[in-house]
Every structure is written in C-alpha cells, then in structure tokens.
XYZ file of N, CA and C in Angstrom:
213
model
N 0.846 -1.180 0.000
C 0.000 0.000 0.000
C 0.892 1.244 0.000
N 0.611 2.221 -0.838
C 1.437 3.434 -0.880
C 1.408 4.179 0.450
N 2.489 4.905 0.703
C 2.605 5.628 1.961
C 1.533 6.698 2.124
N 1.146 7.368 1.050
C 0.141 8.426 1.143
C -1.205 7.858 1.573
N -1.572 6.710 1.018
C -2.841 6.080 1.379
C -2.789 5.614 2.829
N -1.676 5.058 3.229
C -1.526 4.593 4.604
C -1.577 5.775 5.580
N -0.955 6.874 5.235
C -0.987 8.061 6.088
C -2.410 8.605 6.194
N -3.148 8.590 5.092
C -4.532 9.062 5.121
C -5.387 8.179 6.019
N -5.177 6.879 5.964
C -5.937 5.964 6.823
C -5.616 6.207 8.291
N -4.358 6.496 8.590
C -3.987 6.798 9.968
C -4.660 8.083 10.447
N -4.784 9.072 9.565
C -5.479 10.303 9.932
C -6.941 10.037 10.259
N -7.568 9.152 9.512
C -8.964 8.831 9.774
C -9.138 8.103 11.099
N -8.139 7.337 11.503
C -8.224 6.583 12.746
C -7.771 7.389 13.953
N -7.260 8.587 13.732
C -6.705 9.390 14.814
C -7.798 9.817 15.787
N -7.444 9.833 17.058
C -8.374 10.256 18.094
C -8.643 11.750 17.952
N -9.876 12.170 18.163
C -10.259 13.552 17.960
C -9.939 14.497 19.098
N -9.573 13.998 20.271
C -9.289 14.874 21.405
C -8.014 15.658 21.161
N -8.012 16.910 21.631
C -6.847 17.767 21.432
C -5.668 17.294 22.269
N -5.896 17.002 23.534
C -4.814 16.576 24.418
C -5.418 15.975 25.681
N -4.598 15.254 26.396
C -5.015 14.668 27.662
C -5.064 15.774 28.714
N -6.220 16.020 29.340
C -6.314 17.101 30.321
C -5.363 16.932 31.505
N -5.139 15.708 31.935
C -4.212 15.474 33.045
C -2.782 15.841 32.647
N -2.397 15.509 31.430
C -1.062 15.850 30.946
C -0.890 17.366 30.842
N -1.905 18.051 30.324
C -1.843 19.510 30.207
C -1.709 20.145 31.588
N -2.469 19.655 32.559
C -2.396 20.186 33.926
C -1.008 19.945 34.514
N -0.460 18.756 34.300
C 0.870 18.430 34.814
C 1.924 19.344 34.180
N 1.849 19.532 32.860
C 2.802 20.405 32.173
C 2.707 21.845 32.677
N 1.480 22.317 32.892
C 1.294 23.678 33.396
C 1.918 23.824 34.776
N 1.709 22.845 35.640
C 2.303 22.893 36.978
C 3.826 22.902 36.911
N 4.416 22.064 36.042
C 5.877 22.032 35.924
C 6.415 23.357 35.399
N 5.736 23.942 34.411
C 6.187 25.229 33.875
C 6.120 26.314 34.939
N 5.059 26.297 35.746
C 4.944 27.281 36.824
C 6.062 27.111 37.841
N 6.421 25.861 38.151
C 7.501 25.600 39.104
C 8.852 26.052 38.552
N 9.118 25.717 37.305
C 10.430 26.004 36.718
C 10.605 27.496 36.447
N 9.613 28.111 35.814
C 9.740 29.509 35.417
C 9.381 30.481 36.535
N 8.519 30.058 37.440
C 8.107 30.924 38.535
C 7.281 32.117 38.087
N 6.617 32.002 36.966
C 5.814 33.096 36.431
C 4.346 32.865 36.745
N 3.615 33.946 36.867
C 2.187 33.853 37.108
C 1.428 33.538 35.835
N 0.150 33.224 35.975
C -0.640 32.867 34.795
C -0.798 34.025 33.808
N -0.919 35.260 34.301
C -1.085 36.391 33.388
C 0.197 36.691 32.628
N 1.326 36.373 33.223
C 2.591 36.549 32.516
C 2.660 35.591 31.332
N 2.225 34.355 31.548
C 2.216 33.372 30.462
C 1.223 33.774 29.375
N 0.060 34.292 29.780
C -0.927 34.749 28.792
C -0.338 35.882 27.957
N 0.334 36.813 28.618
C 0.962 37.917 27.897
C 2.055 37.447 26.959
N 2.869 36.496 27.410
C 3.955 35.977 26.572
C 3.399 35.250 25.352
N 2.390 34.420 25.556
C 1.807 33.691 24.428
C 1.110 34.653 23.469
N 0.442 35.668 24.012
C -0.192 36.674 23.161
C 0.831 37.426 22.331
N 1.968 37.752 22.946
C 3.033 38.444 22.217
C 3.573 37.576 21.088
N 3.705 36.288 21.333
C 4.185 35.372 20.289
C 3.182 35.296 19.148
N 1.890 35.197 19.494
C 0.848 35.104 18.468
C 0.831 36.360 17.597
N 1.072 37.506 18.190
C 1.088 38.756 17.429
C 2.405 38.925 16.666
N 3.510 38.482 17.249
C 4.830 38.695 16.648
C 5.031 37.889 15.366
N 4.475 36.705 15.281
C 4.708 35.857 14.102
C 4.153 36.502 12.826
N 2.858 36.868 12.767
C 2.395 37.509 11.522
C 3.036 38.872 11.284
N 3.357 39.590 12.354
C 4.033 40.874 12.201
C 5.411 40.685 11.563
N 6.143 39.677 11.998
C 7.461 39.395 11.425
C 7.343 38.996 9.956
N 6.336 38.219 9.627
C 6.131 37.826 8.228
C 5.821 39.057 7.380
N 4.957 39.935 7.890
C 4.624 41.159 7.165
C 5.829 42.059 6.978
N 6.641 42.216 8.016
C 7.843 43.042 7.904
C 8.842 42.443 6.923
N 8.971 41.123 6.941
C 9.853 40.461 5.988
C 9.379 40.704 4.549
N 8.086 40.581 4.323
C 7.520 40.826 2.993
C 7.761 42.274 2.574
N 7.507 43.213 3.480
C 7.714 44.636 3.188
C 9.176 44.908 2.848
N 10.087 44.333 3.612
C 11.517 44.511 3.374
C 11.913 43.957 2.003
N 11.382 42.799 1.662
C 11.696 42.200 0.366
C 11.153 43.051 -0.782
N 9.970 43.604 -0.617
C 9.377 44.435 -1.669
C 10.158 45.734 -1.856
N 10.635 46.317 -0.774
C 11.415 47.557 -0.874
C 12.753 47.311 -1.544
N 13.322 46.146 -1.337
C 14.599 45.812 -1.977
C 14.420 45.533 -3.454
N 13.197 45.242 -3.855
C 12.945 44.925 -5.254
C 13.214 43.469 -5.564
N 13.427 42.691 -4.547
C 13.703 41.273 -4.741
C 12.431 40.460 -4.806
N 12.591 39.256 -5.241
C 11.465 38.334 -5.263
C 11.707 37.267 -4.221
N 10.626 36.710 -3.759
C 10.748 35.644 -2.771
C 11.027 34.386 -3.474
C-alpha cells in the first residue's frame, strides 16, 4: 500500500481529542515551578508570540518588496 494512502488511513483513525487534560495540567504545573511566572505573565507571553509571528512575516515581505527582490 502506498505511503500516502496509509498516512490518510492513519489520519482517519486518529483520536479527535486535542490533548489529555491530566497531561496539560501536569505540564502547566511544571512550567509554573520552573519559570516561577504567574498565569497572566504566560498569557501575555503567548499573546506576544501570536502577534509577533504575523508581524514578522509582514515586515519580511515589506523589506523584500522595498529591496525589489522576489521571494
């Protein structure tokens, strides 16, 4: 059986849950212990990352257009 067909079948059999809630809780507790940051600090950091990625892509595109180069 070709790999593409086999990969598609595996996708169909994949469990629909996003993640194990116990694992997520454990990871959150470990991150809080290691980093010592509050929950709002993490929300702010993740929000900054979410905003920074498309902003960086836009700035890269703008820079490339000003140089006259092609991607």
